[in-house]
PDB file of C-alpha atoms in Angstrom:
ATOM      1  CA  MET A  15       0.328   0.063   0.279  1.00  0.00           C
ATOM      2  CA  ALA A  16       1.391   3.345  -0.685  1.00  0.00           C
ATOM      3  CA  LEU A  17       2.465   5.942   1.893  1.00  0.00           C
ATOM      4  CA  THR A  18       1.052   9.792   1.762  1.00  0.00           C
ATOM      5  CA  ASP A  19       3.658  12.008   3.779  1.00  0.00           C
ATOM      6  CA  ILE A  20       1.967  15.213   5.420  1.00  0.00           C
ATOM      7  CA  PHE A  21       4.194  17.824   7.325  1.00  0.00           C
ATOM      8  CA  VAL A  22       3.248  20.354  10.357  1.00  0.00           C
ATOM      9  CA  SER A  23       5.824  22.554  11.641  1.00  0.00           C
ATOM     10  CA  HIS A  24       5.279  24.277  14.905  1.00  0.00           C
ATOM     11  CA  ASP A  25       7.646  27.048  14.737  1.00  0.00           C
ATOM     12  CA  THR A  26       7.297  27.667  10.879  1.00  0.00           C
ATOM     13  CA  GLY A  27       4.556  26.093   9.265  1.00  0.00           C
ATOM     14  CA  SER A  28       1.182  27.756   8.155  1.00  0.00           C
ATOM     15  CA  ASP A  29      -2.544  26.896   7.848  1.00  0.00           C
ATOM     16  CA  THR A  30      -3.390  29.685   5.420  1.00  0.00           C
ATOM     17  CA  GLU A  31      -0.521  29.357   3.091  1.00  0.00           C
ATOM     18  CA  GLY A  32       1.407  25.825   3.836  1.00  0.00           C
ATOM     19  CA  ASP A  33      -0.123  22.705   1.344  1.00  0.00           C
ATOM     20  CA  GLY A  34       1.815  20.265   3.964  1.00  0.00           C
ATOM     21  CA  SER A  35       4.576  18.996   2.037  1.00  0.00           C
ATOM     22  CA  LYS A  36       7.922  19.547   3.732  1.00  0.00           C
ATOM     23  CA  SER A  37       9.066  22.508   1.531  1.00  0.00           C
ATOM     24  CA  ASP A  38       5.689  24.260   2.869  1.00  0.00           C
ATOM     25  CA  PRO A  39       4.528  22.079   6.082  1.00  0.00           C
ATOM     26  CA  TYR A  40       1.104  22.982   7.990  1.00  0.00           C
ATOM     27  CA  GLN A  41       1.360  24.801  11.373  1.00  0.00           C
ATOM     28  CA  THR A  42      -1.143  22.778  13.191  1.00  0.00           C
ATOM     29  CA  LEU A  43      -2.093  19.505  13.544  1.00  0.00           C
ATOM     30  CA  GLY A  44      -5.883  19.731  13.866  1.00  0.00           C
ATOM     31  CA  TRP A  45      -5.439  21.736  10.482  1.00  0.00           C
ATOM     32  CA  ALA A  46      -3.137  18.538   8.940  1.00  0.00           C
ATOM     33  CA  LEU A  47      -5.846  16.055  10.007  1.00  0.00           C
ATOM     34  CA  SER A  48      -8.547  18.083   8.513  1.00  0.00           C
ATOM     35  CA  ASN A  49      -6.499  17.678   5.437  1.00  0.00           C
ATOM     36  CA  VAL A  50      -6.030  14.140   5.074  1.00  0.00           C
ATOM     37  CA  PRO A  51      -6.602  12.391   2.154  1.00  0.00           C
ATOM     38  CA  THR A  52      -9.679  10.008   2.339  1.00  0.00           C
ATOM     39  CA  GLY A  53      -8.450   7.480   0.052  1.00  0.00           C
ATOM     40  CA  GLY A  54      -6.392   4.142   0.409  1.00  0.00           C
ATOM     41  CA  ASN A  55      -2.938   5.539   1.561  1.00  0.00           C
ATOM     42  CA  VAL A  56      -1.471   5.009   4.761  1.00  0.00           C
ATOM     43  CA  VAL A  57      -1.078   8.831   5.369  1.00  0.00           C
ATOM     44  CA  ARG A  58       2.081   9.800   7.810  1.00  0.00           C
ATOM     45  CA  VAL A  59       1.557  13.027   9.522  1.00  0.00           C
ATOM     46  CA  ASN A  60       5.007  14.248  10.384  1.00  0.00           C
ATOM     47  CA  VAL A  61       4.959  16.812  13.030  1.00  0.00           C
ATOM     48  CA  ARG A  62       8.350  18.916  14.637  1.00  0.00           C
ATOM     49  CA  GLY A  63       9.149  21.925  16.216  1.00  0.00           C
ATOM     50  CA  THR A  64       7.267  21.056  19.720  1.00  0.00           C
ATOM     51  CA  SER A  65       9.197  20.588  22.534  1.00  0.00           C
ATOM     52  CA  ALA A  66       7.923  19.681  26.921  1.00  0.00           C
ATOM     53  CA  ALA A  67       8.627  23.398  27.316  1.00  0.00           C
ATOM     54  CA  SER A  68       6.381  24.302  24.261  1.00  0.00           C
ATOM     55  CA  PRO A  69       3.904  21.487  23.368  1.00  0.00           C
ATOM     56  CA  MET A  70       1.704  21.609  20.040  1.00  0.00           C
ATOM     57  CA  THR A  71      -0.609  23.201  22.484  1.00  0.00           C
ATOM     58  CA  SER A  72      -3.155  24.771  19.090  1.00  0.00           C
ATOM     59  CA  LEU A  73      -4.199  21.595  17.694  1.00  0.00           C
ATOM     60  CA  GLY A  74      -7.104  23.995  15.872  1.00  0.00           C
ATOM     61  CA  SER A  75     -10.300  22.131  15.281  1.00  0.00           C
ATOM     62  CA  MET A  76     -10.215  18.231  15.310  1.00  0.00           C
ATOM     63  CA  PRO A  77     -11.869  17.360  12.092  1.00  0.00           C
ATOM     64  CA  SER A  78     -15.881  15.916  12.444  1.00  0.00           C
ATOM     65  CA  GLY A  79     -18.032  14.726  10.035  1.00  0.00           C
ATOM     66  CA  ARG A  80     -15.578  13.037   7.840  1.00  0.00           C
ATOM     67  CA  SER A  81     -14.885   9.557   7.380  1.00  0.00           C
ATOM     68  CA  VAL A  82     -11.112   8.469   6.830  1.00  0.00           C
ATOM     69  CA  SER A  83     -10.987   4.829   6.609  1.00  0.00           C
ATOM     70  CA  ASN A  84      -7.118   4.594   6.015  1.00  0.00           C
ATOM     71  CA  GLN A  85      -4.410   4.619   8.375  1.00  0.00           C
ATOM     72  CA  VAL A  86      -3.372   7.774  10.054  1.00  0.00           C
ATOM     73  CA  ILE A  87       0.044   7.920  11.766  1.00  0.00           C
ATOM     74  CA  VAL A  88       2.059  10.604  14.125  1.00  0.00           C
ATOM     75  CA  CYS A  89       5.813  10.858  14.314  1.00  0.00           C
ATOM     76  CA  PRO A  90       8.328  13.433  14.574  1.00  0.00           C
ATOM     77  CA  TYR A  91      10.730  14.426  12.104  1.00  0.00           C
ATOM     78  CA  ASP A  92      13.605  16.902  11.803  1.00  0.00           C
ATOM     79  CA  THR A  93      14.236  17.392   8.387  1.00  0.00           C
ATOM     80  CA  ASP A  94      12.862  14.294   6.899  1.00  0.00           C
ATOM     81  CA  ALA A  95      10.166  12.058   7.607  1.00  0.00           C
ATOM     82  CA  GLN A  96      10.432   9.919  10.051  1.00  0.00           C
ATOM     83  CA  ASP A  97      14.243  10.903  10.272  1.00  0.00           C
ATOM     84  CA  THR A  98      14.580  11.163  14.150  1.00  0.00           C
ATOM     85  CA  THR A  99      13.468   9.082  17.467  1.00  0.00           C
ATOM     86  CA  ASP A 100      13.191  12.446  19.615  1.00  0.00           C
ATOM     87  CA  LYS A 101       9.763  12.889  21.328  1.00  0.00           C
ATOM     88  CA  LEU A 102       6.574  14.702  20.159  1.00  0.00           C
ATOM     89  CA  PHE A 103       4.863  16.725  22.496  1.00  0.00           C
ATOM     90  CA  ILE A 104       1.161  16.918  22.295  1.00  0.00           C
ATOM     91  CA  ASP A 105      -0.873  19.040  24.516  1.00  0.00           C
ATOM     92  CA  SER A 106      -4.705  19.389  23.902  1.00  0.00           C
ATOM     93  CA  GLY A 107      -4.630  22.734  25.951  1.00  0.00           C
ATOM     94  CA  SER A 108      -7.396  21.776  27.962  1.00  0.00           C
ATOM     95  CA  GLY A 109      -6.471  22.330  31.937  1.00  0.00           C
TER      96      GLY A 109
END
């Protein structure tokens, strides 16, 4: 089965101008998940720019009313897809 990569950079990405590519990533995980293709490919969402001191708290709105039948994997990256074993820090922002 084919693999589709989506990139998210908490530091330098943009949800308004990004397209989810490595060179033009989205900024939030919520936006990336809202743009997961609904085909049969496995989707790998590569996220960078998070730390324990600065987790990705701006998740945006999680998608609703969409049906995605493909597998979605969320993992950290440094410069290329899944090229690091660093931790990925995500905080929903709820206290």
